[in-house]
PDB file of C-alpha atoms and ligand atoms in Angstrom:
ATOM      1  CA  MET A  13      24.999  43.966 -33.993  1.00  0.00           C
ATOM      2  CA  VAL A  14      28.192  42.269 -32.692  1.00  0.00           C
ATOM      3  CA  LYS A  15      26.989  42.867 -29.149  1.00  0.00           C
ATOM      4  CA  THR A  16      23.607  41.306 -29.874  1.00  0.00           C
ATOM      5  CA  THR A  17      25.226  38.265 -31.492  1.00  0.00           C
ATOM      6  CA  LEU A  18      27.600  37.868 -28.544  1.00  0.00           C
ATOM      7  CA  PHE A  19      24.691  38.175 -26.139  1.00  0.00           C
ATOM      8  CA  LEU A  20      22.701  35.535 -28.019  1.00  0.00           C
ATOM      9  CA  VAL A  21      25.676  33.178 -28.189  1.00  0.00           C
ATOM     10  CA  SER A  22      26.299  33.477 -24.424  1.00  0.00           C
ATOM     11  CA  LEU A  23      22.595  32.985 -23.746  1.00  0.00           C
ATOM     12  CA  PHE A  24      22.665  29.849 -25.866  1.00  0.00           C
ATOM     13  CA  ALA A  25      25.814  28.570 -24.088  1.00  0.00           C
ATOM     14  CA  LEU A  26      24.268  29.295 -20.723  1.00  0.00           C
ATOM     15  CA  SER A  27      21.091  27.372 -21.528  1.00  0.00           C
ATOM     16  CA  ILE A  28      23.164  24.401 -22.734  1.00  0.00           C
ATOM     17  CA  CYS A  29      25.032  24.452 -19.393  1.00  0.00           C
ATOM     18  CA  ILE A  30      21.810  24.597 -17.393  1.00  0.00           C
ATOM     19  CA  LEU A  31      20.317  21.780 -19.460  1.00  0.00           C
ATOM     20  CA  ALA A  32      23.455  19.647 -19.134  1.00  0.00           C
ATOM     21  CA  GLU A  33      23.582  20.195 -15.401  1.00  0.00           C
ATOM     22  CA  GLY A  34      19.930  19.151 -15.124  1.00  0.00           C
ATOM     23  CA  VAL A  35      20.565  15.935 -17.026  1.00  0.00           C
ATOM     24  CA  PHE A  36      23.695  15.283 -14.989  1.00  0.00           C
ATOM     25  CA  ASN A  37      21.851  15.810 -11.687  1.00  0.00           C
ATOM     26  CA  ASP A  38      19.043  13.501 -12.771  1.00  0.00           C
ATOM     27  CA  ARG A  39      21.548  10.799 -13.706  1.00  0.00           C
ATOM     28  CA  LEU A  40      23.400  11.294 -10.441  1.00  0.00           C
ATOM     29  CA  GLU A  41      20.224  10.988  -8.405  1.00  0.00           C
ATOM     30  CA  GLN A  42      19.104   7.935 -10.347  1.00  0.00           C
ATOM     31  CA  ASN A  43      22.495   6.371  -9.797  1.00  0.00           C
ATOM     32  CA  ILE A  44      22.545   7.062  -6.105  1.00  0.00           C
ATOM     33  CA  SER A  45      19.020   5.860  -5.408  1.00  0.00           C
ATOM     34  CA  GLY A  46      19.226   3.085  -8.022  1.00  0.00           C
ATOM     35  CA  SER A  47      22.381   1.500  -6.660  1.00  0.00           C
ATOM     36  CA  ASN A  48      21.160   2.040  -3.134  1.00  0.00           C
ATOM     37  CA  TYR A  49      17.948   0.111  -3.786  1.00  0.00           C
ATOM     38  CA  GLN A  50      19.931  -2.576  -5.533  1.00  0.00           C
ATOM     39  CA  ALA A  51      22.208  -2.896  -2.504  1.00  0.00           C
ATOM     40  CA  GLN A  52      19.128  -3.069  -0.270  1.00  0.00           C
ATOM     41  CA  ARG A  53      17.680  -5.825  -2.469  1.00  0.00           C
ATOM     42  CA  ARG A  54      20.904  -7.815  -2.243  1.00  0.00           C
ATOM     43  CA  GLU A  55      20.876  -7.477   1.552  1.00  0.00           C
ATOM     44  CA  MET A  56      17.202  -8.511   1.696  1.00  0.00           C
ATOM     45  CA  VAL A  57      17.939 -11.602  -0.399  1.00  0.00           C
ATOM     46  CA  ASP A  58      21.019 -12.569   1.633  1.00  0.00           C
ATOM     47  CA  LYS A  59      19.807 -11.856   5.159  1.00  0.00           C
ATOM     48  CA  GLN A  60      16.066 -12.519   4.984  1.00  0.00           C
ATOM     49  CA  ILE A  61      15.512 -15.063   2.216  1.00  0.00           C
ATOM     50  CA  LYS A  62      18.689 -17.122   1.607  1.00  0.00           C
ATOM     51  CA  LYS A  63      19.533 -17.284   5.289  1.00  0.00           C
ATOM     52  CA  ARG A  64      16.132 -18.832   6.071  1.00  0.00           C
ATOM     53  CA  GLY A  65      16.734 -21.646   3.595  1.00  0.00           C
ATOM     54  CA  ILE A  66      15.435 -20.515   0.189  1.00  0.00           C
ATOM     55  CA  LYS A  67      18.137 -21.592  -2.251  1.00  0.00           C
ATOM     56  CA  ASP A  68      16.485 -21.696  -5.703  1.00  0.00           C
ATOM     57  CA  ARG A  69      18.687 -19.432  -7.835  1.00  0.00           C
ATOM     58  CA  VAL A  70      15.875 -18.425 -10.199  1.00  0.00           C
ATOM     59  CA  ILE A  71      13.671 -17.316  -7.283  1.00  0.00           C
ATOM     60  CA  LEU A  72      16.528 -15.374  -5.659  1.00  0.00           C
ATOM     61  CA  GLU A  73      17.213 -13.640  -8.968  1.00  0.00           C
ATOM     62  CA  ALA A  74      13.579 -12.559  -9.242  1.00  0.00           C
ATOM     63  CA  PHE A  75      13.841 -10.941  -5.787  1.00  0.00           C
ATOM     64  CA  LEU A  76      17.041  -9.166  -6.849  1.00  0.00           C
ATOM     65  CA  LYS A  77      15.306  -7.820  -9.930  1.00  0.00           C
ATOM     66  CA  VAL A  78      11.794  -6.696  -8.902  1.00  0.00           C
ATOM     67  CA  PRO A  79      11.884  -3.099  -7.531  1.00  0.00           C
ATOM     68  CA  ARG A  80       9.869  -3.671  -4.320  1.00  0.00           C
ATOM     69  CA  HIS A  81      10.143   0.044  -3.413  1.00  0.00           C
ATOM     70  CA  ARG A  82       7.877   0.852  -6.384  1.00  0.00           C
ATOM     71  CA  PHE A  83       5.093  -1.278  -4.839  1.00  0.00           C
ATOM     72  CA  VAL A  84       4.896   0.586  -1.508  1.00  0.00           C
ATOM     73  CA  PRO A  85       3.562   4.098  -0.806  1.00  0.00           C
ATOM     74  CA  GLU A  86       6.040   6.929  -1.467  1.00  0.00           C
ATOM     75  CA  HIS A  87       6.525   7.803   2.228  1.00  0.00           C
ATOM     76  CA  LEU A  88       7.378   4.162   3.100  1.00  0.00           C
ATOM     77  CA  LYS A  89       9.909   3.563   0.312  1.00  0.00           C
ATOM     78  CA  TYR A  90      12.782   3.701   2.804  1.00  0.00           C
ATOM     79  CA  LEU A  91      11.266   0.664   4.573  1.00  0.00           C
ATOM     80  CA  ALA A  92      10.512  -1.323   1.401  1.00  0.00           C
ATOM     81  CA  TYR A  93      13.328  -3.874   1.852  1.00  0.00           C
ATOM     82  CA  LYS A  94      12.899  -4.419   5.606  1.00  0.00           C
ATOM     83  CA  ASP A  95      11.939  -7.750   7.152  1.00  0.00           C
ATOM     84  CA  HIS A  96       8.199  -7.059   7.625  1.00  0.00           C
ATOM     85  CA  PRO A  97       4.901  -6.389   5.852  1.00  0.00           C
ATOM     86  CA  LEU A  98       3.920  -2.754   5.089  1.00  0.00           C
ATOM     87  CA  PRO A  99       0.587  -0.934   4.708  1.00  0.00           C
ATOM     88  CA  ILE A 100      -0.455  -0.209   1.092  1.00  0.00           C
ATOM     89  CA  GLY A 101      -3.696   1.708   1.837  1.00  0.00           C
ATOM     90  CA  GLU A 102      -7.323   0.562   2.235  1.00  0.00           C
ATOM     91  CA  ASP A 103      -6.240  -1.321   5.400  1.00  0.00           C
ATOM     92  CA  GLN A 104      -4.321  -3.850   3.293  1.00  0.00           C
ATOM     93  CA  THR A 105      -0.668  -4.873   3.331  1.00  0.00           C
ATOM     94  CA  ILE A 106       2.173  -6.012   1.090  1.00  0.00           C
ATOM     95  CA  SER A 107       3.532  -9.257   2.590  1.00  0.00           C
ATOM     96  CA  GLN A 108       6.939  -9.626   4.232  1.00  0.00           C
ATOM     97  CA  PRO A 109       9.568 -10.496   1.570  1.00  0.00           C
ATOM     98  CA  TYR A 110      10.337 -13.879   3.161  1.00  0.00           C
ATOM     99  CA  ILE A 111       6.655 -14.918   3.087  1.00  0.00           C
ATOM    100  CA  VAL A 112       6.423 -13.982  -0.613  1.00  0.00           C
ATOM    101  CA  ALA A 113       9.540 -16.102  -1.239  1.00  0.00           C
ATOM    102  CA  PHE A 114       8.305 -19.011   0.918  1.00  0.00           C
ATOM    103  CA  MET A 115       4.934 -19.187  -0.886  1.00  0.00           C
ATOM    104  CA  THR A 116       6.619 -18.875  -4.277  1.00  0.00           C
ATOM    105  CA  GLU A 117       9.028 -21.714  -3.524  1.00  0.00           C
ATOM    106  CA  ALA A 118       6.278 -23.942  -2.108  1.00  0.00           C
ATOM    107  CA  LEU A 119       4.517 -23.861  -5.511  1.00  0.00           C
ATOM    108  CA  ASN A 120       7.483 -25.570  -7.229  1.00  0.00           C
ATOM    109  CA  LEU A 121       6.948 -23.537 -10.404  1.00  0.00           C
ATOM    110  CA  SER A 122       8.085 -24.156 -13.974  1.00  0.00           C
ATOM    111  CA  ARG A 123       8.741 -21.609 -16.723  1.00  0.00           C
ATOM    112  CA  GLN A 124       5.648 -22.698 -18.719  1.00  0.00           C
ATOM    113  CA  ASP A 125       3.201 -22.506 -15.771  1.00  0.00           C
ATOM    114  CA  LYS A 126      -0.012 -20.481 -15.752  1.00  0.00           C
ATOM    115  CA  ILE A 127      -0.755 -19.071 -12.311  1.00  0.00           C
ATOM    116  CA  LEU A 128      -3.842 -17.674 -10.607  1.00  0.00           C
ATOM    117  CA  GLU A 129      -3.339 -15.254  -7.709  1.00  0.00           C
ATOM    118  CA  ILE A 130      -6.147 -14.156  -5.380  1.00  0.00           C
ATOM    119  CA  GLY A 131      -5.422 -10.803  -3.671  1.00  0.00           C
ATOM    120  CA  THR A 132      -3.343  -8.622  -6.030  1.00  0.00           C
ATOM    121  CA  GLY A 133      -2.796  -5.922  -3.366  1.00  0.00           C
ATOM    122  CA  SER A 134       0.295  -3.977  -4.456  1.00  0.00           C
ATOM    123  CA  GLY A 135       1.068  -6.353  -7.348  1.00  0.00           C
ATOM    124  CA  TYR A 136       4.480  -7.313  -5.908  1.00  0.00           C
ATOM    125  CA  GLN A 137       3.814 -11.056  -5.578  1.00  0.00           C
ATOM    126  CA  ALA A 138       2.374 -11.062  -9.115  1.00  0.00           C
ATOM    127  CA  ALA A 139       5.569  -9.420 -10.447  1.00  0.00           C
ATOM    128  CA  ILE A 140       7.748 -12.034  -8.722  1.00  0.00           C
ATOM    129  CA  LEU A 141       5.617 -14.832 -10.220  1.00  0.00           C
ATOM    130  CA  ALA A 142       5.722 -13.212 -13.664  1.00  0.00           C
ATOM    131  CA  GLU A 143       9.538 -13.397 -13.563  1.00  0.00           C
ATOM    132  CA  LEU A 144       9.321 -17.165 -13.084  1.00  0.00           C
ATOM    133  CA  CYS A 145       6.340 -18.361 -15.131  1.00  0.00           C
ATOM    134  CA  ASP A 146       4.540 -18.025 -18.422  1.00  0.00           C
ATOM    135  CA  SER A 147       1.515 -16.045 -17.250  1.00  0.00           C
ATOM    136  CA  VAL A 148      -0.140 -14.692 -14.126  1.00  0.00           C
ATOM    137  CA  PHE A 149      -3.863 -13.987 -13.680  1.00  0.00           C
ATOM    138  CA  THR A 150      -4.509 -11.973 -10.541  1.00  0.00           C
ATOM    139  CA  ILE A 151      -7.770 -10.821  -8.916  1.00  0.00           C
ATOM    140  CA  GLU A 152      -8.240  -7.955  -6.452  1.00  0.00           C
ATOM    141  CA  ILE A 153     -11.549  -7.082  -4.797  1.00  0.00           C
ATOM    142  CA  ILE A 154     -10.681  -3.434  -3.952  1.00  0.00           C
ATOM    143  CA  ALA A 155     -10.829  -1.521  -7.242  1.00  0.00           C
ATOM    144  CA  SER A 156      -8.460   1.309  -6.229  1.00  0.00           C
ATOM    145  CA  LEU A 157      -5.715  -1.189  -5.293  1.00  0.00           C
ATOM    146  CA  GLY A 158      -6.263  -3.386  -8.347  1.00  0.00           C
ATOM    147  CA  ASN A 159      -6.159  -0.416 -10.718  1.00  0.00           C
ATOM    148  CA  ARG A 160      -3.043   1.008  -9.103  1.00  0.00           C
ATOM    149  CA  ALA A 161      -1.288  -2.374  -9.337  1.00  0.00           C
ATOM    150  CA  LYS A 162      -2.346  -2.688 -12.971  1.00  0.00           C
ATOM    151  CA  ARG A 163      -0.894   0.740 -13.832  1.00  0.00           C
ATOM    152  CA  LEU A 164       2.402  -0.030 -12.119  1.00  0.00           C
ATOM    153  CA  LEU A 165       2.732  -3.499 -13.668  1.00  0.00           C
ATOM    154  CA  ASP A 166       2.055  -1.968 -17.105  1.00  0.00           C
ATOM    155  CA  GLU A 167       4.673   0.702 -16.451  1.00  0.00           C
ATOM    156  CA  LEU A 168       7.180  -2.001 -15.475  1.00  0.00           C
ATOM    157  CA  GLU A 169       6.250  -3.802 -18.730  1.00  0.00           C
ATOM    158  CA  TYR A 170       4.901  -7.027 -17.243  1.00  0.00           C
ATOM    159  CA  ASP A 171       2.867  -8.019 -20.271  1.00  0.00           C
ATOM    160  CA  ASN A 172       2.324 -11.569 -18.938  1.00  0.00           C
ATOM    161  CA  ILE A 173       0.156 -10.374 -15.992  1.00  0.00           C
ATOM    162  CA  LYS A 174      -3.605  -9.817 -16.272  1.00  0.00           C
ATOM    163  CA  VAL A 175      -5.307  -7.992 -13.392  1.00  0.00           C
ATOM    164  CA  LYS A 176      -9.062  -8.305 -12.794  1.00  0.00           C
ATOM    165  CA  ILE A 177     -11.202  -6.466 -10.261  1.00  0.00           C
ATOM    166  CA  GLY A 178     -13.612  -8.900  -8.650  1.00  0.00           C
ATOM    167  CA  ASP A 179     -14.246 -11.517  -5.992  1.00  0.00           C
ATOM    168  CA  GLY A 180     -11.406 -14.018  -6.120  1.00  0.00           C
ATOM    169  CA  TYR A 181     -13.415 -16.592  -4.137  1.00  0.00           C
ATOM    170  CA  LEU A 182     -14.966 -17.468  -7.493  1.00  0.00           C
ATOM    171  CA  GLY A 183     -11.613 -17.796  -9.274  1.00  0.00           C
ATOM    172  CA  TRP A 184     -11.241 -16.885 -12.973  1.00  0.00           C
ATOM    173  CA  GLU A 185     -13.021 -19.626 -14.887  1.00  0.00           C
ATOM    174  CA  GLU A 186     -12.194 -18.470 -18.460  1.00  0.00           C
ATOM    175  CA  ASN A 187      -8.479 -19.231 -18.124  1.00  0.00           C
ATOM    176  CA  ALA A 188      -8.749 -22.379 -15.981  1.00  0.00           C
ATOM    177  CA  PRO A 189      -7.250 -24.858 -15.301  1.00  0.00           C
ATOM    178  CA  TYR A 190      -4.201 -23.363 -13.575  1.00  0.00           C
ATOM    179  CA  ASP A 191      -0.888 -25.082 -12.891  1.00  0.00           C
ATOM    180  CA  ALA A 192      -0.693 -23.260  -9.567  1.00  0.00           C
ATOM    181  CA  ILE A 193      -2.939 -21.053  -7.407  1.00  0.00           C
ATOM    182  CA  ILE A 194      -1.684 -18.671  -4.742  1.00  0.00           C
ATOM    183  CA  VAL A 195      -4.059 -17.015  -2.304  1.00  0.00           C
ATOM    184  CA  THR A 196      -2.818 -14.031  -0.280  1.00  0.00           C
ATOM    185  CA  CYS A 197      -5.951 -13.388   1.830  1.00  0.00           C
ATOM    186  CA  ALA A 198      -7.387 -15.884   4.296  1.00  0.00           C
ATOM    187  CA  PRO A 199     -10.777 -17.657   4.049  1.00  0.00           C
ATOM    188  CA  ALA A 200     -11.999 -20.133   6.717  1.00  0.00           C
ATOM    189  CA  GLN A 201     -12.120 -22.976   4.148  1.00  0.00           C
ATOM    190  CA  VAL A 202     -10.565 -23.608   0.748  1.00  0.00           C
ATOM    191  CA  PRO A 203     -13.026 -22.066  -1.804  1.00  0.00           C
ATOM    192  CA  SER A 204     -14.433 -24.870  -3.980  1.00  0.00           C
ATOM    193  CA  PRO A 205     -14.247 -22.875  -7.262  1.00  0.00           C
ATOM    194  CA  LEU A 206     -10.474 -22.653  -6.698  1.00  0.00           C
ATOM    195  CA  LYS A 207     -10.262 -26.419  -6.100  1.00  0.00           C
ATOM    196  CA  ASN A 208     -12.067 -26.985  -9.391  1.00  0.00           C
ATOM    197  CA  GLN A 209      -9.868 -24.568 -11.347  1.00  0.00           C
ATOM    198  CA  LEU A 210      -6.629 -26.308 -10.339  1.00  0.00           C
ATOM    199  CA  ARG A 211      -5.334 -28.772 -12.933  1.00  0.00           C
ATOM    200  CA  GLU A 212      -4.514 -32.382 -12.145  1.00  0.00           C
ATOM    201  CA  GLY A 213      -0.997 -32.381 -10.610  1.00  0.00           C
ATOM    202  CA  GLY A 214      -1.370 -28.645  -9.793  1.00  0.00           C
ATOM    203  CA  ARG A 215      -0.424 -26.951  -6.507  1.00  0.00           C
ATOM    204  CA  MET A 216      -2.245 -24.380  -4.381  1.00  0.00           C
ATOM    205  CA  ILE A 217      -0.868 -22.386  -1.443  1.00  0.00           C
ATOM    206  CA  ILE A 218      -3.463 -20.701   0.766  1.00  0.00           C
ATOM    207  CA  PRO A 219      -3.754 -19.329   4.318  1.00  0.00           C
ATOM    208  CA  ILE A 220      -6.721 -20.976   6.065  1.00  0.00           C
ATOM    209  CA  GLY A 221      -8.226 -19.900   9.393  1.00  0.00           C
ATOM    210  CA  SER A 222      -9.732 -17.048  11.412  1.00  0.00           C
ATOM    211  CA  SER A 223      -8.621 -13.395  11.561  1.00  0.00           C
ATOM    212  CA  SER A 224      -6.382 -14.136  14.522  1.00  0.00           C
ATOM    213  CA  ARG A 225      -4.814 -17.456  13.508  1.00  0.00           C
ATOM    214  CA  GLN A 226      -4.160 -19.154  10.203  1.00  0.00           C
ATOM    215  CA  ASP A 227      -2.057 -21.924   8.735  1.00  0.00           C
ATOM    216  CA  LEU A 228      -0.488 -21.728   5.336  1.00  0.00           C
ATOM    217  CA  VAL A 229      -1.725 -24.879   3.614  1.00  0.00           C
ATOM    218  CA  LEU A 230      -0.166 -26.502   0.539  1.00  0.00           C
ATOM    219  CA  LEU A 231      -2.576 -28.561  -1.544  1.00  0.00           C
ATOM    220  CA  ARG A 232      -1.750 -30.897  -4.418  1.00  0.00           C
ATOM    221  CA  LYS A 233      -4.333 -32.312  -6.804  1.00  0.00           C
ATOM    222  CA  LEU A 234      -3.574 -35.989  -7.284  1.00  0.00           C
ATOM    223  CA  ASN A 235      -6.106 -38.368  -8.906  1.00  0.00           C
ATOM    224  CA  SER A 236      -8.723 -35.584  -8.613  1.00  0.00           C
ATOM    225  CA  GLN A 237      -8.226 -35.529  -4.833  1.00  0.00           C
ATOM    226  CA  LEU A 238      -6.643 -32.683  -2.884  1.00  0.00           C
ATOM    227  CA  VAL A 239      -3.800 -33.717  -0.610  1.00  0.00           C
ATOM    228  CA  GLU A 240      -3.281 -31.154   2.167  1.00  0.00           C
ATOM    229  CA  GLU A 241      -0.199 -30.227   4.137  1.00  0.00           C
ATOM    230  CA  LYS A 242       0.073 -27.466   6.758  1.00  0.00           C
ATOM    231  CA  VAL A 243       3.362 -25.707   6.207  1.00  0.00           C
ATOM    232  CA  LEU A 244       3.591 -22.529   8.328  1.00  0.00           C
ATOM    233  CA  PRO A 245       1.536 -20.499  10.850  1.00  0.00           C
ATOM    234  CA  VAL A 246       0.823 -17.056   9.310  1.00  0.00           C
ATOM    235  CA  LEU A 247      -1.344 -13.951   9.599  1.00  0.00           C
ATOM    236  CA  PHE A 248      -2.949 -12.591   6.418  1.00  0.00           C
ATOM    237  CA  VAL A 249      -5.849 -10.168   5.936  1.00  0.00           C
ATOM    238  CA  PRO A 250      -9.191 -12.019   5.669  1.00  0.00           C
ATOM    239  CA  MET A 251     -10.760 -12.959   2.339  1.00  0.00           C
ATOM    240  CA  VAL A 252     -13.988 -10.955   2.042  1.00  0.00           C
ATOM    241  CA  ASP A 253     -16.924 -10.814  -0.356  1.00  0.00           C
ATOM    242  CA  THR A 254     -18.135  -7.675  -2.185  1.00  0.00           C
ATOM    243  CA  THR A 255     -20.159  -6.606   0.878  1.00  0.00           C
ATOM    244  CA  GLY A 256     -17.064  -6.871   3.086  1.00  0.00           C
ATOM    245  CA  LYS A 257     -18.249 -10.057   4.823  1.00  0.00           C
ATOM    246  CA  LYS A 258     -15.518 -12.562   5.696  1.00  0.00           C
ATOM    247  CA  TYR A 259     -15.446 -15.909   3.916  1.00  0.00           C
TER     248      TYR A 259
HETATM  249  N1  SAH B  17      -0.271 -10.257  -2.832  1.00  0.00           N
HETATM  250  C1  SAH B  17      -0.303  -8.905  -2.317  1.00  0.00           C
HETATM  251  C2  SAH B  17      -0.660  -8.842  -0.860  1.00  0.00           C
HETATM  252  C3  SAH B  17      -2.101  -8.842  -0.762  1.00  0.00           C
HETATM  253  S1  SAH B  17      -2.880  -8.449   0.728  1.00  0.00           S
HETATM  254  C4  SAH B  17       0.977  -8.169  -2.595  1.00  0.00           C
HETATM  255  O1  SAH B  17       1.929  -8.751  -3.127  1.00  0.00           O
HETATM  256  O2  SAH B  17       1.027  -6.967  -2.304  1.00  0.00           O
HETATM  257  C5  SAH B  17      -4.390  -9.280   0.381  1.00  0.00           C
HETATM  258  C6  SAH B  17      -5.267  -8.670  -0.671  1.00  0.00           C
HETATM  259  O3  SAH B  17      -6.381  -9.522  -0.830  1.00  0.00           O
HETATM  260  C7  SAH B  17      -5.845  -7.301  -0.292  1.00  0.00           C
HETATM  261  O4  SAH B  17      -5.488  -6.369  -1.262  1.00  0.00           O
HETATM  262  C8  SAH B  17      -7.346  -7.555  -0.275  1.00  0.00           C
HETATM  263  O5  SAH B  17      -8.109  -6.458  -0.742  1.00  0.00           O
HETATM  264  C9  SAH B  17      -7.494  -8.746  -1.208  1.00  0.00           C
HETATM  265  N2  SAH B  17      -8.716  -9.537  -1.062  1.00  0.00           N
HETATM  266  C10 SAH B  17      -9.440  -9.820   0.055  1.00  0.00           C
HETATM  267  N3  SAH B  17     -10.517 -10.583  -0.257  1.00  0.00           N
HETATM  268  C11 SAH B  17     -10.469 -10.788  -1.620  1.00  0.00           C
HETATM  269  C12 SAH B  17     -11.301 -11.471  -2.547  1.00  0.00           C
HETATM  270  N4  SAH B  17     -12.411 -12.117  -2.185  1.00  0.00           N
HETATM  271  N5  SAH B  17     -10.914 -11.473  -3.838  1.00  0.00           N
HETATM  272  C13 SAH B  17      -9.809 -10.813  -4.263  1.00  0.00           C
HETATM  273  N6  SAH B  17      -8.995 -10.129  -3.430  1.00  0.00           N
HETATM  274  C14 SAH B  17      -9.321 -10.116  -2.122  1.00  0.00           C
END
């Protein structure tokens, strides 16, 4: 009887130890990788974004906060904070951090703004925008990417982002007009539905050109007219329709 009790007590103690060690190891791992990613984010902000002239504190804070490594495929996590774009599957890419920051800054956003994004991709740009604005509506034409981004953004508790699967050339009429529109795939011309869905005084940033050469163009709607300014040569994936044909 005594022996059995002793045996049970030691078994109980042993399982507590194993459990505690498991929890401890998990914490340790989280701490190591967590602080490591945080250090990588700080380095990305300092060396890639601040250094190239982006000074807005609120934007820099958003880049320090959003876990970019969660938006890239598992096997590329170690490259998530490097100074270049990365593949995200389906022949698409997550943009270079500096380009995300440059486009975000160009839009001159306010806390109460409602934004439309065309080309959700990984959802990273949408998350950055959601840190800065009231609401983000984002459209992705490839269902598998859009659904994956939606799941991740839900998991990260971005309840001010709505993801839709569809052709972003047409915009998202129900929620128009938008204070700002950001397009992360390149058509040959500015889509007219997007022009119409921009509010008076609103801003749009969009890469315009062929598959081999594009300019990032900043448009402002003033007195119902769009004023255009070329701001940077870039290379984005083309904007396509549902049959895969380039716009
Ligand atoms: N903003 C993304 C990068 C997107 S890459 C990020 O932060 O990760 C460009 C995306 O545009 C691709 O996912 C591509 O599938 C999508 N795309 C191309 N044509 C489109 C269209 N007509 N409507 C919506 N999305 C489109």
